[in-house]
Coordinates of C-alpha atoms in Angstrom, one line a residue:
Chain A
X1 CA 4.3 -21.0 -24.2
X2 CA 4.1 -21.0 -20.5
X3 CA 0.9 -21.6 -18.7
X4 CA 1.6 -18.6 -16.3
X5 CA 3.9 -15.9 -16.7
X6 CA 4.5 -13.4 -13.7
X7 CA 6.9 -10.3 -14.6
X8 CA 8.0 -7.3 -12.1
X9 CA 5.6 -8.8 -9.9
X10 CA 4.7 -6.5 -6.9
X11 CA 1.4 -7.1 -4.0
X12 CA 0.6 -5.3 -1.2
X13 CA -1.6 -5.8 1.6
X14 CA -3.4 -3.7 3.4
X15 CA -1.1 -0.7 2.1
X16 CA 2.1 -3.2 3.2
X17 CA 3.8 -4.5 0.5
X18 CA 3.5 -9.0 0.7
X19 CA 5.4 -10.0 -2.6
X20 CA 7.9 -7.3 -4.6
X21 CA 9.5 -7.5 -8.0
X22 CA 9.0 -11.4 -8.4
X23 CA 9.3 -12.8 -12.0
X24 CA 8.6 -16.2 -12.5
X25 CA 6.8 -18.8 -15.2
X26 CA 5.2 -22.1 -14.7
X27 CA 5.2 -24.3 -17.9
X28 CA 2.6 -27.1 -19.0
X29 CA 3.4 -29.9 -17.4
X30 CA 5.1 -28.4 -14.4
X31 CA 5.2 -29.1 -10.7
X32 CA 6.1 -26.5 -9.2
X33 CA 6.5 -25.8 -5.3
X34 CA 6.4 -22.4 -3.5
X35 CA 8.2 -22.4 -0.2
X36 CA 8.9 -20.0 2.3
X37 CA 7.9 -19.1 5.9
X38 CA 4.6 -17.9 7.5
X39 CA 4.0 -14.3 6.3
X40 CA 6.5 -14.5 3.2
X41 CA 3.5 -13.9 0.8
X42 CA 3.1 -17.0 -0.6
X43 CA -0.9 -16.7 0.5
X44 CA -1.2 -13.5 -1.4
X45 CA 0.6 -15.1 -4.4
X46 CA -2.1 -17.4 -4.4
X47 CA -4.6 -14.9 -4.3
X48 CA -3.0 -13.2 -7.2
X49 CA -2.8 -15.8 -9.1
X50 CA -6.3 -16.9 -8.6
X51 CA -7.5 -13.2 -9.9
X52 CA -8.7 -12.6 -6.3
X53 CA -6.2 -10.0 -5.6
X54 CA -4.8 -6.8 -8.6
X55 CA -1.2 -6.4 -8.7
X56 CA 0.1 -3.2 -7.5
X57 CA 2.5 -3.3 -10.5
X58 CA 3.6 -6.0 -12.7
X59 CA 1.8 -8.7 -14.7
X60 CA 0.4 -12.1 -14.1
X61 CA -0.2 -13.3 -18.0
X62 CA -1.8 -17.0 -18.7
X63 CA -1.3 -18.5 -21.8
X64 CA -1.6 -22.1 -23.6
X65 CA -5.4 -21.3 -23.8
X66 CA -5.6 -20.6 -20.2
X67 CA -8.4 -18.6 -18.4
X68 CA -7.9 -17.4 -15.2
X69 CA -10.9 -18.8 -14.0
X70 CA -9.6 -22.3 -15.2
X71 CA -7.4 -22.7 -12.3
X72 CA -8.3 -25.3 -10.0
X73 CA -7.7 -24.8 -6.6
X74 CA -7.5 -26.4 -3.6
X75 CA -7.9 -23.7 -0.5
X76 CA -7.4 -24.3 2.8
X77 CA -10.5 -25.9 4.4
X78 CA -12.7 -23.2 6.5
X79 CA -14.1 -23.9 9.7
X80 CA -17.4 -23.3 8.8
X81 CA -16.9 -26.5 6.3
X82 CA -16.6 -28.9 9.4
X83 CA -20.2 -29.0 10.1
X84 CA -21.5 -27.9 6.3
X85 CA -24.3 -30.2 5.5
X86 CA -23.7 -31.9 1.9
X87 CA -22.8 -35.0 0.1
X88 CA -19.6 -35.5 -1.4
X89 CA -21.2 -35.8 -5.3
X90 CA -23.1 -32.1 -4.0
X91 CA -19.3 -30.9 -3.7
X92 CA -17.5 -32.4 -6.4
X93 CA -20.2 -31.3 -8.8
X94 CA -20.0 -27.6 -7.2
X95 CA -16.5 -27.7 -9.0
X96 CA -18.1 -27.6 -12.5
X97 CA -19.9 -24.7 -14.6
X98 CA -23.5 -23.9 -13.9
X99 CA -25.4 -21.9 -16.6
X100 CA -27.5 -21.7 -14.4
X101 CA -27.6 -25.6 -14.1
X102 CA -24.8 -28.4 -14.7
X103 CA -25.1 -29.4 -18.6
X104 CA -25.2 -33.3 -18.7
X105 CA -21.0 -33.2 -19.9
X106 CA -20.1 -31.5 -16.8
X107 CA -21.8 -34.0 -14.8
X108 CA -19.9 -36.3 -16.7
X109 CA -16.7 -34.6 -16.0
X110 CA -17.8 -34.8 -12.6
X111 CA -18.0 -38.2 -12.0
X112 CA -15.1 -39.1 -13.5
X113 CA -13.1 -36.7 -11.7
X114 CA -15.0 -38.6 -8.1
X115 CA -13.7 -42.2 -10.1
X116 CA -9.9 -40.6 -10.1
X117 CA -10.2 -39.8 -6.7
X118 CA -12.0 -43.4 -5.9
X119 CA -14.8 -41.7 -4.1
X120 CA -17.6 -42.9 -6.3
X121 CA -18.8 -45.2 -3.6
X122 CA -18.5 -42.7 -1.5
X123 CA -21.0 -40.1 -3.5
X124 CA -24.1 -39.9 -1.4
X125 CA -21.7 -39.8 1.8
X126 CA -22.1 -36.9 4.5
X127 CA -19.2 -34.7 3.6
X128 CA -18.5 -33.3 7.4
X129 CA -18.8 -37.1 8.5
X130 CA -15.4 -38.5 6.3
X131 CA -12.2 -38.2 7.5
X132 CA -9.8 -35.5 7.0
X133 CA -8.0 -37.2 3.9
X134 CA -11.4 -38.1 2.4
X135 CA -12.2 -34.6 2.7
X136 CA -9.1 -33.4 0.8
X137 CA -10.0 -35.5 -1.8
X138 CA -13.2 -34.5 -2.3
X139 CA -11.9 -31.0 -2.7
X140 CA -9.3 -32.4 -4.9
X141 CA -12.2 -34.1 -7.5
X142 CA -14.1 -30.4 -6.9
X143 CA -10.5 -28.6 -8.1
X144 CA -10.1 -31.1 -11.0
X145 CA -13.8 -30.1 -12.0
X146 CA -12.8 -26.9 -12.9
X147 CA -9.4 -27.2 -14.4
X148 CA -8.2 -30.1 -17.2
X149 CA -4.4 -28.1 -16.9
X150 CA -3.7 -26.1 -13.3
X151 CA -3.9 -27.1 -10.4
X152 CA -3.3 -25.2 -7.2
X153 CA -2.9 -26.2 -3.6
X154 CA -2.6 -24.7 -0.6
X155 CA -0.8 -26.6 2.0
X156 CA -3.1 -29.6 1.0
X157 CA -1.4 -32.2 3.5
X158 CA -2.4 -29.6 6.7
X159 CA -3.8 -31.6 10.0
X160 CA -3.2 -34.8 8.3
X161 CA -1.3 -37.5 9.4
X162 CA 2.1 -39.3 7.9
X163 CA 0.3 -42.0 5.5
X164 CA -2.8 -40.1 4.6
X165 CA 0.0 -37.4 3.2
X166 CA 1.8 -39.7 1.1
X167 CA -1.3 -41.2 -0.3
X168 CA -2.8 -37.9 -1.0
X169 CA 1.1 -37.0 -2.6
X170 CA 1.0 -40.2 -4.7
X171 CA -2.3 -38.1 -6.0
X172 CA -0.9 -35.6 -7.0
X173 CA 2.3 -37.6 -8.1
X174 CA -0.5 -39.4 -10.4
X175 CA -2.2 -36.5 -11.5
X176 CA 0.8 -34.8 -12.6
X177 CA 2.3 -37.7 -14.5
X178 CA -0.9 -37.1 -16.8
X179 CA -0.3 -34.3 -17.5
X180 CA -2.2 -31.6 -14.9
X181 CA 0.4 -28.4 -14.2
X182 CA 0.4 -28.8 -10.3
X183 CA 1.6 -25.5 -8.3
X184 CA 1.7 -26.3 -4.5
X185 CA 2.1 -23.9 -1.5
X186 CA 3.9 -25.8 1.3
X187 CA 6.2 -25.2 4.2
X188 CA 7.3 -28.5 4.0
X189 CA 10.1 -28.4 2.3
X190 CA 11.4 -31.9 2.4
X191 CA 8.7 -32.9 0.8
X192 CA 8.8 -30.0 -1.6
X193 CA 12.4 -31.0 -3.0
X194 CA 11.6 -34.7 -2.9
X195 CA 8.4 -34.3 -5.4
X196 CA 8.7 -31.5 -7.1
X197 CA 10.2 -30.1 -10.0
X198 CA 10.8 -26.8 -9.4
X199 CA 11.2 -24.6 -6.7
X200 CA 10.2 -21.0 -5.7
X201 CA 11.4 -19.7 -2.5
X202 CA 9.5 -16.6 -1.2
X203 CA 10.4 -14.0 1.5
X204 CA 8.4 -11.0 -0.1
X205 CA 11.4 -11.1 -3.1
X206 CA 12.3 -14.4 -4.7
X207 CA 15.1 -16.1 -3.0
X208 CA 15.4 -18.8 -5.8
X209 CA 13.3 -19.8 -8.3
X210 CA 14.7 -22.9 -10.1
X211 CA 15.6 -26.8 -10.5
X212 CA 14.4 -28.6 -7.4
X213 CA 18.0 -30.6 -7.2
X214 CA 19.6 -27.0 -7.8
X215 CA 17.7 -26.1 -4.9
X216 CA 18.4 -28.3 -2.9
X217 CA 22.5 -27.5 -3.2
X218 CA 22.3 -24.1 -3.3
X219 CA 23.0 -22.0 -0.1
X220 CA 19.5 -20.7 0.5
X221 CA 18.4 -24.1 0.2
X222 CA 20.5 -25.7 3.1
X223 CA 20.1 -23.1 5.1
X224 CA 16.3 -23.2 4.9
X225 CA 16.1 -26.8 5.4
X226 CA 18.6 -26.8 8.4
X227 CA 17.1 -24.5 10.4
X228 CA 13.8 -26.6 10.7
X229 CA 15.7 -29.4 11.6
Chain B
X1 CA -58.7 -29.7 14.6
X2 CA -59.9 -29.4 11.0
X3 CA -62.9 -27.7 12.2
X4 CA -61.1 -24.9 14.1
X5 CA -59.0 -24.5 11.4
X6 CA -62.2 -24.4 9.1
X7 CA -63.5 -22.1 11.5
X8 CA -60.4 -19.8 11.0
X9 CA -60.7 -19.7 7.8
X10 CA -63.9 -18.1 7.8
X11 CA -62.0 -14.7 8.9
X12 CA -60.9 -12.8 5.7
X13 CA -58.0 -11.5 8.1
X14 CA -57.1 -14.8 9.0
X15 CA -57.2 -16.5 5.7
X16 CA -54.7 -13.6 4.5
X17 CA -52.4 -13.8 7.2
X18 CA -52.0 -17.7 6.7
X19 CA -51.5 -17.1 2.9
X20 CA -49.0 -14.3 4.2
X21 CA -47.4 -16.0 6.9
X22 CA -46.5 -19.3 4.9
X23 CA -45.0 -17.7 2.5
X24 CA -42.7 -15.7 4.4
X25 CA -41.9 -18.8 6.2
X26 CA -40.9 -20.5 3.1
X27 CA -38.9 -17.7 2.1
X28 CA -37.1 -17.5 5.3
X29 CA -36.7 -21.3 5.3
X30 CA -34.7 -20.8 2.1
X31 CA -32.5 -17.8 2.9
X32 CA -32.3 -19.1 6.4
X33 CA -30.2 -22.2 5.3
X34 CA -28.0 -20.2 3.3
X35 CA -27.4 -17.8 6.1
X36 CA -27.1 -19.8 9.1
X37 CA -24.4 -21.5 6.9
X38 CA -22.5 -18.5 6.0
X39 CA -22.7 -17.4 9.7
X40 CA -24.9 -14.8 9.2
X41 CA -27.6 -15.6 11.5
X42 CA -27.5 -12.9 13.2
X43 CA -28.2 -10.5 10.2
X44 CA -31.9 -10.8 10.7
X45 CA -32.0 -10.1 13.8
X46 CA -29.9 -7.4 12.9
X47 CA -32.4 -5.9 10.3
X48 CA -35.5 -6.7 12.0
X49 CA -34.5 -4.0 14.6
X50 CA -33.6 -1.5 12.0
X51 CA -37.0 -2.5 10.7
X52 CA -38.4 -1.2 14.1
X53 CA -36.7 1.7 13.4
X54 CA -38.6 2.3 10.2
X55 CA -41.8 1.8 11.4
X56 CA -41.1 4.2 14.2
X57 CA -40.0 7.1 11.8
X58 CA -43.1 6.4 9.9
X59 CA -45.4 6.2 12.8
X60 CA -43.7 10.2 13.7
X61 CA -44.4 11.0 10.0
X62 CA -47.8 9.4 9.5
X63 CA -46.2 7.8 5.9
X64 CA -47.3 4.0 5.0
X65 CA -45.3 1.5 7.4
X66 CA -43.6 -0.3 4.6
X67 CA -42.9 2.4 2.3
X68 CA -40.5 3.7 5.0
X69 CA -39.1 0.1 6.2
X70 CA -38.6 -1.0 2.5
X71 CA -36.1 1.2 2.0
X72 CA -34.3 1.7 4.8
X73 CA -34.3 -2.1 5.4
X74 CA -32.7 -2.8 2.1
X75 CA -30.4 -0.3 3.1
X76 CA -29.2 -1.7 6.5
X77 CA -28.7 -5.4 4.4
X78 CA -26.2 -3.5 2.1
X79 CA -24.4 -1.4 4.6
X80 CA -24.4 -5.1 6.6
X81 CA -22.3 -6.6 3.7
X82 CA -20.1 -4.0 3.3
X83 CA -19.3 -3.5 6.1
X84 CA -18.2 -7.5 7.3
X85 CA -16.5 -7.7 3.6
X86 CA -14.3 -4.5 4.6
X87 CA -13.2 -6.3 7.5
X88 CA -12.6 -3.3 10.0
X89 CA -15.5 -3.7 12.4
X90 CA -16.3 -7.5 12.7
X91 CA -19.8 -8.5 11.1
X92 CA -21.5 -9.4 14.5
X93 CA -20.7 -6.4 16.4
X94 CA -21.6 -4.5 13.3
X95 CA -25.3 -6.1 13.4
X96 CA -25.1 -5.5 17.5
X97 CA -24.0 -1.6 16.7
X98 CA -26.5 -0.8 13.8
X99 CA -29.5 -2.9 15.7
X100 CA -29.1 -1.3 18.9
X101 CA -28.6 2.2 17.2
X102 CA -32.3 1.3 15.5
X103 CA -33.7 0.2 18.0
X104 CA -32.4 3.6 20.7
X105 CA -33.9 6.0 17.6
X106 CA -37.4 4.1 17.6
X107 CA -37.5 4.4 21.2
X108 CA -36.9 8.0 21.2
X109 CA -39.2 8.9 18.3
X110 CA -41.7 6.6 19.3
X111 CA -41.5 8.4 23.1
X112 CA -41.5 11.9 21.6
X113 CA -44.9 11.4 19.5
X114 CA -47.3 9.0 20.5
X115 CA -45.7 7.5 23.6
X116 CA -45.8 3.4 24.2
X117 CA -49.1 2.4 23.3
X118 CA -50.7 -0.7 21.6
X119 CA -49.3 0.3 18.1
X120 CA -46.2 -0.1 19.4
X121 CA -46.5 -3.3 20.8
X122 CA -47.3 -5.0 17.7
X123 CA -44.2 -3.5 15.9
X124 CA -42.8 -5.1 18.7
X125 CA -44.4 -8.3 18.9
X126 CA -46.3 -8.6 15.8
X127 CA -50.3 -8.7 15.1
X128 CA -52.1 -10.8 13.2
X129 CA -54.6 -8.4 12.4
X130 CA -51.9 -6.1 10.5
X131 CA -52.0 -7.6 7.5
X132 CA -53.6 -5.8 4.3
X133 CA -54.7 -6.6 0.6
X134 CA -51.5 -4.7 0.0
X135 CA -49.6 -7.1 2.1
X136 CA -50.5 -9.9 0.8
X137 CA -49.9 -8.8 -3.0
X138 CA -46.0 -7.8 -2.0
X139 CA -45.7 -11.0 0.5
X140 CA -47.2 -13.2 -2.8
X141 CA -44.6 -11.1 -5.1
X142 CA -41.6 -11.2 -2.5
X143 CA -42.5 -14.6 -1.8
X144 CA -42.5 -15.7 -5.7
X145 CA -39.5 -13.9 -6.7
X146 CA -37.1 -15.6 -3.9
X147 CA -38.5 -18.7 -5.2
X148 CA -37.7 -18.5 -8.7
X149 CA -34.6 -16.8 -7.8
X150 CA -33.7 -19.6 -5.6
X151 CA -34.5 -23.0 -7.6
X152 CA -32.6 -20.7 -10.9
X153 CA -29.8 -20.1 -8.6
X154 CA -29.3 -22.6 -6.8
X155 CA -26.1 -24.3 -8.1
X156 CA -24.5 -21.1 -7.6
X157 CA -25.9 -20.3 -4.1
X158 CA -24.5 -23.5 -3.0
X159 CA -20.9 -23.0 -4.3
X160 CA -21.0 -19.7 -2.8
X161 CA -22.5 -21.1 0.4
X162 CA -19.9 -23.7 0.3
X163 CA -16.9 -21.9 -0.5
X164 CA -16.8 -18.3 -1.2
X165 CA -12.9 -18.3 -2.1
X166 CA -13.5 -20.8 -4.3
X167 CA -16.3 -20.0 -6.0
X168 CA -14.5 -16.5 -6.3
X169 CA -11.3 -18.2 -8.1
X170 CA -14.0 -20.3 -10.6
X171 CA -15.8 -16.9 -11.6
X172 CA -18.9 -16.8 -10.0
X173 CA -19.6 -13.4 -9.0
X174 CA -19.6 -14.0 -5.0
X175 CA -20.9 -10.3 -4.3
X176 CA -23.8 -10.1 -6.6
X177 CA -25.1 -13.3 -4.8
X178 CA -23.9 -12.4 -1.3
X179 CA -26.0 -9.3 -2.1
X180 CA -29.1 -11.1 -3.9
X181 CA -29.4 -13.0 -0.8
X182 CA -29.2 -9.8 1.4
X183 CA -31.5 -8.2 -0.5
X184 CA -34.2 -10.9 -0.3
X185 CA -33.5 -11.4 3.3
X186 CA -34.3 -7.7 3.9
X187 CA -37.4 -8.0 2.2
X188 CA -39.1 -10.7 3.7
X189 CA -38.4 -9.7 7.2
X190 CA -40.1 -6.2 5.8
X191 CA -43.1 -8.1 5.4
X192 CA -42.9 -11.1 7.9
X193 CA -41.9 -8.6 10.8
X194 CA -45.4 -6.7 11.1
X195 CA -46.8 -10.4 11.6
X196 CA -44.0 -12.1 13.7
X197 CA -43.0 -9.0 15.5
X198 CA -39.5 -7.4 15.1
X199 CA -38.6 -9.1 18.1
X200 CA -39.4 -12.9 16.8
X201 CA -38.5 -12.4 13.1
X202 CA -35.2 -13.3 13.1
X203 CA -36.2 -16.9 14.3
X204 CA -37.7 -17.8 11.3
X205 CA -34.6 -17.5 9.5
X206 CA -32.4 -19.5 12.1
X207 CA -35.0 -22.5 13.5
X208 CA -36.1 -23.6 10.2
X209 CA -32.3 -24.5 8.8
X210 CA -31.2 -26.0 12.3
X211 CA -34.2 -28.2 12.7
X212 CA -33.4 -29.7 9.1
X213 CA -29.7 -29.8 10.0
X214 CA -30.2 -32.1 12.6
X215 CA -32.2 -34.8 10.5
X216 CA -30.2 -34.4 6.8
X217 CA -27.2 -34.9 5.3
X218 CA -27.6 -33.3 2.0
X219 CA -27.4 -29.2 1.3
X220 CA -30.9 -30.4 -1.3
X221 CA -32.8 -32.1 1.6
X222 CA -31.7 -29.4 4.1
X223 CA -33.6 -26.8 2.1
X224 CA -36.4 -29.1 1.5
X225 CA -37.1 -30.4 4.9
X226 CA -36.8 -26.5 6.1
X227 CA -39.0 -25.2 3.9
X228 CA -41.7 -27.9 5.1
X229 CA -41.1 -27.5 8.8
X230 CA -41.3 -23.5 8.4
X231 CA -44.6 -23.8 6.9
X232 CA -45.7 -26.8 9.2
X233 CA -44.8 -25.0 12.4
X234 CA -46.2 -21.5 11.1
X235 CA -49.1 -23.2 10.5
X236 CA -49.4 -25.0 14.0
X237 CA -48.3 -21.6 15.9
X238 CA -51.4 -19.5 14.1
X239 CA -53.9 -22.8 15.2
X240 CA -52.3 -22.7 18.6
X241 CA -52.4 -18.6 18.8
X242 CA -56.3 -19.1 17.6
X243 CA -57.5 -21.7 20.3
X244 CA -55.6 -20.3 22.9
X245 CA -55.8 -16.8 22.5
X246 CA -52.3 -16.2 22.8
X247 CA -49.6 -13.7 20.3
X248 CA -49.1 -15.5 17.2
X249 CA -45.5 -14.6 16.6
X250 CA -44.7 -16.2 19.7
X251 CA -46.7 -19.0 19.5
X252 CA -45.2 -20.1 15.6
X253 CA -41.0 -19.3 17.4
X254 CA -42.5 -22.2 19.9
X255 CA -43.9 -24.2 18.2
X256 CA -40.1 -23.9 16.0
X257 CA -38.5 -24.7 19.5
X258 CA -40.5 -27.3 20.3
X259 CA -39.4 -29.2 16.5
X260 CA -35.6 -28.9 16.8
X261 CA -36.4 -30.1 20.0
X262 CA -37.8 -33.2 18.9
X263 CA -35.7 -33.2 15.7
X264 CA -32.8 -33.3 17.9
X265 CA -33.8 -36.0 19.5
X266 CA -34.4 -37.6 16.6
X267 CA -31.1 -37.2 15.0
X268 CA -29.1 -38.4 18.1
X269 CA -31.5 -41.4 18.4
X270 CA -30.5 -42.7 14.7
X271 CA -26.7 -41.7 15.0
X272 CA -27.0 -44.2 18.2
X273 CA -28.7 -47.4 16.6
X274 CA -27.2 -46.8 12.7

């Protein structure tokens, strides 16, 4: 059964329409990458998928005893984050379920998720003071607090530079391999054939939705890819 | 020191508008952080001129001050929210619109009826002498409730803080809290403001969290640290206000200044021998 099933999918926003009759499934195990370019909709797929935004028409279904609010999610950092005053176990644990406090497993789950990430010596560290890569991370371990299947990332090697990205890839890489569904938003789309499995390409309708190395043949595919060259 | 503030203490009026005045402090301290966080500083100063507002009408009408500011302060908050979350009109020229708006009807009211006269000038300014039995009842119930609310909460208020998308995509209901928070903010400048002064409010919300922000690392000691130095410099502005015979709102915003001053100093001074 897949994880997420999207069917006749159609969003709008702000009474414009963002995404239109976009089918699509993601299955356990998946890694899936969206691609397209700015203002294509993948942002407002995200947003859908993360319950944030109701379809105009269509349906986003979850299944293999997914919630929706079991998606863990890696957004794109705010500016207001920069100078936000909190330790990176604060963080990480802000990933997890209060009721209204942490139960003792979910602190658990928290610091394994920061021993994953190899930030436990970094736990009482000044979150705004680490570098841009730590700081991903961090909001990686906070993402895997909340999920044990999906994850979802959005543009998560932004501002970073060439061998913080491939680290923060062999992550995800690692992540994957044990099993997490990954879905990643991305405009890099080297990168996207390279690592992932499958491919979605969005321009408000699907453009191709299949095979990463099918993808990367097809016509849509080179054409995309050339014209960032 | 201890003997002024022995000697203060002797005043029933001044003993209430310490127990008053502290705990307004701590509950701004604690809102404060969350707030100056979210960039929504501006919000108090915001509703402490729509609070001037109220008092104004209820001058004209001869009803009870905070029966009319209650209200219509808790009002403002929520018309606030909805209107930054709705995204047509930005959320600080909203506050500038809906505070100056306040402000022009109070004028004009106040103008009309009774004309600019001492009354007046503590709605403006504050007066220590303003505060009631009633007052310190509501103050001790406000003060309570945002502290219950706010060590029950907290987890949540710091995800939200944090990350409001997030937070959103995990469940937590991001508008109940954004909303909690608006409504306790609303209230305690209600009470605070009579004290303080509409005009000098606001600062209790904003100095509080900066000061801490300078010295801590940690969203738990922020809060802590704020809450003492609110209380600490509330207490030092009332001494000062006492011995010198000067306003006490302005005195306790100084007295603020005067310890992000020094807290800024501070901060620098480690980040340059660590």
């Amino acid at each position: 059964m897949s994880l997420i099933a999207c069917r006749d999918l159609c969003l709008a926003y702000e009474g414009k329409t963002a995404v239109q009759d976009l089918t699509f499934s993601v299955e356990p195990g998946d890694y899936l990458c969206i691609v397209g370019e700015n203002g294509s909709g993948k942002s407002t797929l995200i947003k859908a998928l993360l319950g944030l935004k109701k379809p105009k028409s269509g349906s986003i279904t979850y299944g293999d005893g997914l919630r929706q609010t079991e998606v863990g999610y890696l957004p794109q950092q705010t500016p207001a984050q920069k100078d936000f005053p909190a330790s990176v176990g604060e963080v990480v644990l802000s990933g997890c379920r209060a009721k209204p406090f942490y139960p003792r497993g979910e602190k658990r789950r928290a610091a394994e998720c920061m021993e994953k990430l190899g930030l436990t010596e970094m736990k009482n560290a000044c979150y705004r003071e680490l570098s841009g890569g730590q700081q991903q991370r961090v909001l990686l371990a906070r993402a895997l607090c909340a999920t044990r299947k999906l994850l979802l990332l959005d543009e998560p090697v932004t501002g970073l530079d060439p061998v913080i990205s491939a680290e923060l890839y062999r992550i995800i890489q690692d992540l994957n391999d044990e099993g997490v569904t990954i879905i990643m938003v991305s405009h890099d789309v080297d990168c996207a054939i390279e690592r992932a499995r499958t491919i979605l390409h969005l321009r408000t309708v699907p453009l191709f939705f299949g095979p990463a190395e099918e993808y990367a043949d097809s016509e849509i595919g080179r054409t995309f890819m050339e014209g960032r060259d | 020191m201890l003997d002024a503030l022995r000697e203060m203490l002797s005043y029933t009026f001044l003993t209430r508008a310490l127990l008053v005045g502290s705990l307004v402090s701590l509950c701004a301290a604690l809102l404060g952080v969350s707030l100056v966080l979210k960039r929504y500083s501006m919000i108090g100063d915001g509703l402490s001129h729509v609070g001037f507002g109220a008092l104004a009408i209820a001058t004209v009408l001869h009803a009870a001050p905070l029966a009319v500011a209650i209200p219509v302060v808790v009002a403002a908050a929520f018309l606030l929210l909805r209107i930054s979350s709705s995204g047509r009109i930005k959320g600080d020229a909203a506050i500038g619109l809906l505070s100056t708006c306040a402000l022009a009807v109070g004028v004009i009211l106040i103008s009309l009826s009774t004309g600019m006269n001492t009354e007046v000038n503590n709605y403006l300014f504050g007066s220590i002498l303003s505060m009631s039995r009633g007052d310190v009842i509501l103050s001790a119930s406000i003060a309570l409730a945002v502290l219950i609310l706010f060590i029950l909460f907290y987890n949540r208020i710091f995800a939200v803080t944090f990350d409001e998308t997030f937070a959103r995509a995990t469940g937590v209901r991001v508008g109940a809290y954004n909303a909690l928070i608006a409504l306790l903010t609303a209230l305690t400048i209600v009470v605070g403001m009579r004290m303080m002064g509409s005009m000098l409010i606001s600062g209790l919300l904003i100095f509080p969290a900066l000061s801490a922000m300078r010295l801590c690392k940690r969203f738990r000691s922020v809060i802590i640290v704020a809450a003492f130095v609110s209380v600490f410099c509330f207490f030092l502005g009332t001494l000062v206000s006492y011995l010198a015979a000067i306003p006490t709102g302005a005195a306790v915003i100084c007295a603020n200044m005067i310890v992000l001053l020094l807290l800024t100093a501070a901060g620098r001074l480690r980040e340059r021998i660590l």
